[in-house]
CSV table of C-alpha atoms in Angstrom, one decimal:
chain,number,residue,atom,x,y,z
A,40,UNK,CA,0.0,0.0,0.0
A,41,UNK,CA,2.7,2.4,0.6
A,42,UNK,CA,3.3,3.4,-3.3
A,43,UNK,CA,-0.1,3.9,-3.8
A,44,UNK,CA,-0.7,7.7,-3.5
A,45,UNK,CA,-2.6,9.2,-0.8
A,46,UNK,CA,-4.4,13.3,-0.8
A,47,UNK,CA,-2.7,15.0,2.4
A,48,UNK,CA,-4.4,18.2,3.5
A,49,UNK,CA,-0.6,20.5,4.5
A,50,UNK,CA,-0.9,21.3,8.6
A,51,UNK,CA,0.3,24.4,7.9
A,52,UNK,CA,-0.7,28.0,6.5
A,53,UNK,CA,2.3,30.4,7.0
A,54,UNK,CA,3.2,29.9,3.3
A,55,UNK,CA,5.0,32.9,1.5
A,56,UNK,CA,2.1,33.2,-0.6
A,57,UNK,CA,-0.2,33.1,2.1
A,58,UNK,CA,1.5,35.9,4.3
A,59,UNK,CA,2.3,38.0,1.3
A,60,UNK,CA,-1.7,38.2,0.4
A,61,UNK,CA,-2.6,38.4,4.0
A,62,UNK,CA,-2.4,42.2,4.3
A,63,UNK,CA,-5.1,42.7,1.1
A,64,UNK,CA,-7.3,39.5,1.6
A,65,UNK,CA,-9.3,38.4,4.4
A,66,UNK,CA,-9.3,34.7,3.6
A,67,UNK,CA,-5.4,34.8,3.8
A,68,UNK,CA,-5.0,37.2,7.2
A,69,UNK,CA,-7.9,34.4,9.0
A,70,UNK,CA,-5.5,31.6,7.8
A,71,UNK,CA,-2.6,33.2,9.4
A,72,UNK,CA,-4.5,34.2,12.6
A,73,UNK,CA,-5.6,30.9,13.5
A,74,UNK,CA,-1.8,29.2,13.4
A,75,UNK,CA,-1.3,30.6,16.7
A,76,UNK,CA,-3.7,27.4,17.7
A,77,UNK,CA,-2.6,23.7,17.8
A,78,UNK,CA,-2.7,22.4,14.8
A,79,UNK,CA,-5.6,20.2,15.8
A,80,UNK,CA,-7.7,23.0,16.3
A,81,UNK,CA,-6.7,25.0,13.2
A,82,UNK,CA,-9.3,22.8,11.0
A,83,UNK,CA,-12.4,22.8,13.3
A,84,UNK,CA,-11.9,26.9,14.1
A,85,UNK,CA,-11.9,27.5,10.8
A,86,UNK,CA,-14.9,25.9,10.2
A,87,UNK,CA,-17.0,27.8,12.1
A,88,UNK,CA,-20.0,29.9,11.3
A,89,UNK,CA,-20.8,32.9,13.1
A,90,UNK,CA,-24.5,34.8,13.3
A,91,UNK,CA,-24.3,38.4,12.6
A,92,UNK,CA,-26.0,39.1,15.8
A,93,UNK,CA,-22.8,37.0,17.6
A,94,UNK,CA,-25.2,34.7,19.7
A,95,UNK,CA,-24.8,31.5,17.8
A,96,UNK,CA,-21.7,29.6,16.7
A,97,UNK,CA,-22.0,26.5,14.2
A,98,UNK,CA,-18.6,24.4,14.2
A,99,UNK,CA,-19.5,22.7,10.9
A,100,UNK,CA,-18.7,18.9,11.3
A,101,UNK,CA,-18.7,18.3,7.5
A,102,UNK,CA,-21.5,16.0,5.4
A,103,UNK,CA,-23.1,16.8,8.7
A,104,UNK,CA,-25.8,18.6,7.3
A,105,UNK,CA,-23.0,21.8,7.5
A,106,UNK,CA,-24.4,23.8,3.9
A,107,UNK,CA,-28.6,23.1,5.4
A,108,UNK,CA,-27.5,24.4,8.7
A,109,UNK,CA,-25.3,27.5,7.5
A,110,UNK,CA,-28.4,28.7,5.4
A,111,UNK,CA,-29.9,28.6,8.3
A,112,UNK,CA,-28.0,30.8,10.0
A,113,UNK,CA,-28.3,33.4,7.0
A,114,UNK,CA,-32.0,32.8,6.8
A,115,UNK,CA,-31.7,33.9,10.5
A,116,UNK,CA,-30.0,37.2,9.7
A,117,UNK,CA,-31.3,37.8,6.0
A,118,UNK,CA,-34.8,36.6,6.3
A,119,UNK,CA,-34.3,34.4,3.0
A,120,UNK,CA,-31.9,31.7,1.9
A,121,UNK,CA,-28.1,32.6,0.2
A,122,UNK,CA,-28.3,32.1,-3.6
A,123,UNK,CA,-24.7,30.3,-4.2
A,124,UNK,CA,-22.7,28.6,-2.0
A,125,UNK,CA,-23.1,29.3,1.7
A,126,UNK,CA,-19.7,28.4,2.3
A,127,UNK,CA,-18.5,31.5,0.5
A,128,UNK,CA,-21.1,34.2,1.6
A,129,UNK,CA,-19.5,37.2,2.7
A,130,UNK,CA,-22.4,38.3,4.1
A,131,UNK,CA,-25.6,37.4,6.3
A,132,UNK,CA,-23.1,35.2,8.4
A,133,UNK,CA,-19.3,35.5,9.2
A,134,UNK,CA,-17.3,32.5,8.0
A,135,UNK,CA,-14.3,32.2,10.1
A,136,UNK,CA,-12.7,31.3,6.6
A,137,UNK,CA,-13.3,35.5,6.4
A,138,UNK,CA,-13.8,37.1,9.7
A,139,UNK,CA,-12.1,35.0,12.3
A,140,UNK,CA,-11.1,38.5,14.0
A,141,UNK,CA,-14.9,38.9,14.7
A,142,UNK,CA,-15.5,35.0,15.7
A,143,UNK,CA,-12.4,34.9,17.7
A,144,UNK,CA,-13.6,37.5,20.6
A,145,UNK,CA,-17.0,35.8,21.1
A,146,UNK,CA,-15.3,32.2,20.9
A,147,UNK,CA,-12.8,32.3,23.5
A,148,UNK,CA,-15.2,34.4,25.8
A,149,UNK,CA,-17.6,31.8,24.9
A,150,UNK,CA,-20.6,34.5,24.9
A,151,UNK,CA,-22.0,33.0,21.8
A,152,UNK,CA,-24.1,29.5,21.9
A,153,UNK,CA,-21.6,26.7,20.1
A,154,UNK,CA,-22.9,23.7,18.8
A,155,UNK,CA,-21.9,21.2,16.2
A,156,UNK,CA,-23.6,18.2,14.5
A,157,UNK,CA,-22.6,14.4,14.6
A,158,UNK,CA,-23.9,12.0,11.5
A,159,UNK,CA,-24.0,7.8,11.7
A,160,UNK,CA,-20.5,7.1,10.6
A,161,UNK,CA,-22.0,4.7,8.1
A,162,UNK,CA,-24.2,7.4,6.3
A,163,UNK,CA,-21.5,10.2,6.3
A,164,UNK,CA,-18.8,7.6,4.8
A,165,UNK,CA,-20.9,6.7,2.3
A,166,UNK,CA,-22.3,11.0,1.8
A,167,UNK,CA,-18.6,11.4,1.7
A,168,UNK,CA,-17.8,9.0,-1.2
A,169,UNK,CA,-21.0,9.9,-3.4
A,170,UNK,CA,-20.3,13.5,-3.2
A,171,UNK,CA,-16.5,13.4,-4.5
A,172,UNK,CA,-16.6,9.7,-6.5
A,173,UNK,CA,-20.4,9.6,-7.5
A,174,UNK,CA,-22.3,12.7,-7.6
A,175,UNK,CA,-18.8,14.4,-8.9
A,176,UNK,CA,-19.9,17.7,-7.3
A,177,UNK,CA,-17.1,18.1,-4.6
A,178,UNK,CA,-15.2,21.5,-5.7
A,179,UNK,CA,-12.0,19.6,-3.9
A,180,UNK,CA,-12.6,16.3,-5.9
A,181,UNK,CA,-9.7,16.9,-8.5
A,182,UNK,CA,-7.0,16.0,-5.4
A,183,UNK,CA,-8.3,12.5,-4.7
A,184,UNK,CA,-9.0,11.9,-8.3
A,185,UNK,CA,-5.6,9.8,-9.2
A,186,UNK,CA,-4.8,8.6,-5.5
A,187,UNK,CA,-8.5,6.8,-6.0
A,188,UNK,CA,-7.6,5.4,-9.0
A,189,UNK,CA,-4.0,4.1,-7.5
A,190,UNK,CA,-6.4,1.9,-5.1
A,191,UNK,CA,-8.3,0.8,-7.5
A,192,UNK,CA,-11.0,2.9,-8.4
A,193,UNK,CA,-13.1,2.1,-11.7
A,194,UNK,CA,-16.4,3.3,-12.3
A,195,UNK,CA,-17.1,0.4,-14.6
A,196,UNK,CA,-17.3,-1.7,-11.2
A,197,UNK,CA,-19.7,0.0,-9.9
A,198,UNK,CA,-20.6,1.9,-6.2
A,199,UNK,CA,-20.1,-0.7,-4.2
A,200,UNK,CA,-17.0,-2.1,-5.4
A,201,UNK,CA,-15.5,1.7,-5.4
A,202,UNK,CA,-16.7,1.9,-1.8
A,203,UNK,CA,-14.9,-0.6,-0.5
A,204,UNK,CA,-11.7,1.2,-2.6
A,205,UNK,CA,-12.7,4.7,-0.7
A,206,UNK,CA,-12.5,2.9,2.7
A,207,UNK,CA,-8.7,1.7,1.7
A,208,UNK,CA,-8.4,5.2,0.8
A,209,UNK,CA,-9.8,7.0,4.0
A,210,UNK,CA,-8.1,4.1,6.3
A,211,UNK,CA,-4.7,4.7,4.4
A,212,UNK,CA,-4.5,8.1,4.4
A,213,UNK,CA,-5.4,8.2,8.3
A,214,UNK,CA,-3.0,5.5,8.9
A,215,UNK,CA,-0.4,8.3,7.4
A,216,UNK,CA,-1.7,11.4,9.5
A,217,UNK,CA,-5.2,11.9,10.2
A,218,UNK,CA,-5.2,15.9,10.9
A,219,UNK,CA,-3.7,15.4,6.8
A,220,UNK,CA,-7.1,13.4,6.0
A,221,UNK,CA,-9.7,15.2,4.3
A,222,UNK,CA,-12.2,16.8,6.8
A,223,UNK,CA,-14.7,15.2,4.8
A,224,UNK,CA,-13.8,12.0,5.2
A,225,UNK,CA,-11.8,11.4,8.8
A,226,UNK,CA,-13.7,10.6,11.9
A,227,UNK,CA,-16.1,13.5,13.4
A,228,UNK,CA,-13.9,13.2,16.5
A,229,UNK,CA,-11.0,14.8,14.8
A,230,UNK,CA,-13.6,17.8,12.5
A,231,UNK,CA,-15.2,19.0,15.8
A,232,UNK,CA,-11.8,18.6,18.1
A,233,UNK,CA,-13.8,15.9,20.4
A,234,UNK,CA,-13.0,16.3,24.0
A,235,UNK,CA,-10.9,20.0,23.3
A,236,UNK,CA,-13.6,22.5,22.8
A,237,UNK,CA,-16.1,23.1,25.0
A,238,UNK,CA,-19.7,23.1,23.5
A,239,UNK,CA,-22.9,23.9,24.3
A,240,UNK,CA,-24.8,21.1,22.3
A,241,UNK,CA,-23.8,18.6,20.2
A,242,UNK,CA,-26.6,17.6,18.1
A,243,UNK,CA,-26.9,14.6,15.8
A,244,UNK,CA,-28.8,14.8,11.7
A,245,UNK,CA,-30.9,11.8,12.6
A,246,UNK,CA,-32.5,13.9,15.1
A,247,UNK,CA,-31.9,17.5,13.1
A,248,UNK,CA,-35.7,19.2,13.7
A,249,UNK,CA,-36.0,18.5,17.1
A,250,UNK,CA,-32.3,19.3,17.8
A,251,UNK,CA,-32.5,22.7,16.0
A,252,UNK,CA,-35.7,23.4,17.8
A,253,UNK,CA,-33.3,23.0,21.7
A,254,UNK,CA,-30.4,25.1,19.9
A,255,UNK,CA,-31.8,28.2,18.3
A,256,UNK,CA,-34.2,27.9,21.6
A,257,UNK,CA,-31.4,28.0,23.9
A,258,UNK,CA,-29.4,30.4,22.2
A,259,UNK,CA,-32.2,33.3,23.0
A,260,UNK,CA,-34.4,32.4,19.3
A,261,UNK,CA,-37.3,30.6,20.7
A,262,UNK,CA,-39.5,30.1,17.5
A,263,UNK,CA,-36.9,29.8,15.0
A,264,UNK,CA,-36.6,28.2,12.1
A,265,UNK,CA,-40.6,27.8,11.4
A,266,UNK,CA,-41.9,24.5,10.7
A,267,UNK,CA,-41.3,24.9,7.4
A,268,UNK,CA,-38.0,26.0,7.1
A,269,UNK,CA,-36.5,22.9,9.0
A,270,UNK,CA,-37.4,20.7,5.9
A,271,UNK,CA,-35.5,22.7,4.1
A,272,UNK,CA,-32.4,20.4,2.8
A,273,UNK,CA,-29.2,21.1,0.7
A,274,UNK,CA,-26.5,19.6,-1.3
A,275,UNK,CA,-28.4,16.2,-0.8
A,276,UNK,CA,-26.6,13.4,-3.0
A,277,UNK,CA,-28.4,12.6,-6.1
A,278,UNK,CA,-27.5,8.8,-5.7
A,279,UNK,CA,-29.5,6.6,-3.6
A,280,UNK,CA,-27.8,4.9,-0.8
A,281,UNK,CA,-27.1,1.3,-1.6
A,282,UNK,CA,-26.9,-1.1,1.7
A,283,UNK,CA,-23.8,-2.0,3.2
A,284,UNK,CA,-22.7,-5.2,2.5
A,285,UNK,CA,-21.4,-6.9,6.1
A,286,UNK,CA,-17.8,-6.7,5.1
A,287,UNK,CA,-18.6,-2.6,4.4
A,288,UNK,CA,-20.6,-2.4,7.8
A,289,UNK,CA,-17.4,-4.0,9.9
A,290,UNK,CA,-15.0,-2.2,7.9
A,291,UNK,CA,-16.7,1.4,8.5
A,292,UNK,CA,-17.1,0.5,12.2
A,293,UNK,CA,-13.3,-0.3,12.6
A,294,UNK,CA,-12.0,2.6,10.6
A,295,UNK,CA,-14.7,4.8,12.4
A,296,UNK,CA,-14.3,3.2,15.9
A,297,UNK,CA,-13.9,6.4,18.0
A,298,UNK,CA,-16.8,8.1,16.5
A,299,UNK,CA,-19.1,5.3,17.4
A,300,UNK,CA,-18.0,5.7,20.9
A,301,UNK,CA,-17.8,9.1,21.4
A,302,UNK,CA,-21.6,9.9,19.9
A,303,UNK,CA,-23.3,6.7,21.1
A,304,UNK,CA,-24.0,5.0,17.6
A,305,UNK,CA,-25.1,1.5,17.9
């Protein structure tokens, strides 16, 4: 396995092209103002959505409903949903991506509500390999394309046949560095920096109405979202979830092993 080529995600921002476009793009100053954190907190910090009102934090655990949620956070501000991608708005909501000098103040004095979102490891792995292998929609896709393919990826064979590839991926990459494996495919324990930030709920998408109801509640909302904008959905894979085989199922459960224990999936 070790010729086969493997995606890593680089630990580090402080770049000479990064911190020469700092001073004249906010994208580039928020990347150099969140390497004075560990590195394991670098990822899950950055990923954080801010409400323009600072009372609600969203640490987006991604294919953890992350894009449904952020528009809900600018449908909270703007009174209507963002028109492109959410994950690029610059404004309605402040991306940490863009303003972690606003985000950083009410994070460390905690006087915003955080939360985050958990998924069942077996439906995120599988969201996580439609979206970049199946659906072809992942703007990031183009990196994993040939390391796929050096473990055997052929879309001849099929989805599950290039499942069981993506899970030699994932478990390959991790076995090399996990804070280098995509965010979108490592365990949730590492995307949300389990155990190392202190949240106020950590809510799961099997339960996503009800838990949405508690959050925007407890964060001083009480009524918001209506009924009819929690059925709102997002980026939803076009491609129907095939079962797991009981191969995939014990494989997924090994590779994933500290998410099932830290969240309580059976």
């Amino acid at each position: 396995m070790g010729e086969k080529r493997v995606y890593l995600n680089p630990l580090s921002a402080r770049t000479p092209l990064n911190r020469a476009l700092a001073p004249f793009f906010p994208r580039y100053r928020s990347l150099l103002q969140l390497e004075a954190y560990p590195e394991h907190l670098r990822g899950p910090l950055r990923n954080i959505v801010m409400s323009t009102d600072s009372k609600i934090l969203f640490l987006r655990n991604l294919k953890c409903a992350c894009t449904s949620v952020s528009q809900l956070l600018y449908y909270y501000s703007e009174g209507a949903f963002y028109q492109r991608s959410i994950h690029r708005a610059t404004r309605g909501v402040y991306l940490a991506r863009y303003h972690w000098e606003k985000i950083e103040p009410v994070y460390t004095a905690h006087s915003g509500f955080l939360f985050t979102l958990t998924r069942d490891p077996e439906a995120r792995a599988w969201s996580g390999f439609t979206n970049f292998f199946v659906d072809d929609k992942n703007i990031a896709r183009h990196n994993h394309t040939r390391p796929m393919r050096d473990h055997g990826y052929d879309p001849a064979r099929g989805d599950s046949y290039n499942f069981d590839v993506f899970l030699d991926y994932v478990a390959h990459t991790l076995e090399i560095d996990p804070l280098q494996t995509s965010a979108h495919f490592r365990p949730q324990v590492y995307n949300i920096a389990y155990g190392d930030i202190d949240y106020d709920y950590i809510g799961k998408v099997e339960t996503l109405s009800a838990d949405l109801r508690t959050i925007f509640a407890r964060a001083g909302a009480d009524g918001f979202p209506p009924e009819d904008l929690l059925e709102q959905r997002f980026n939803r894979s076009e491609a129907p979830r095939a079962p797991l085989t009981p191969a995939q199922q014990r494989r997924v459960r090994e590779i994933f092993a500290r998410d099932y224990e830290a969240f309580g999936y059976a």
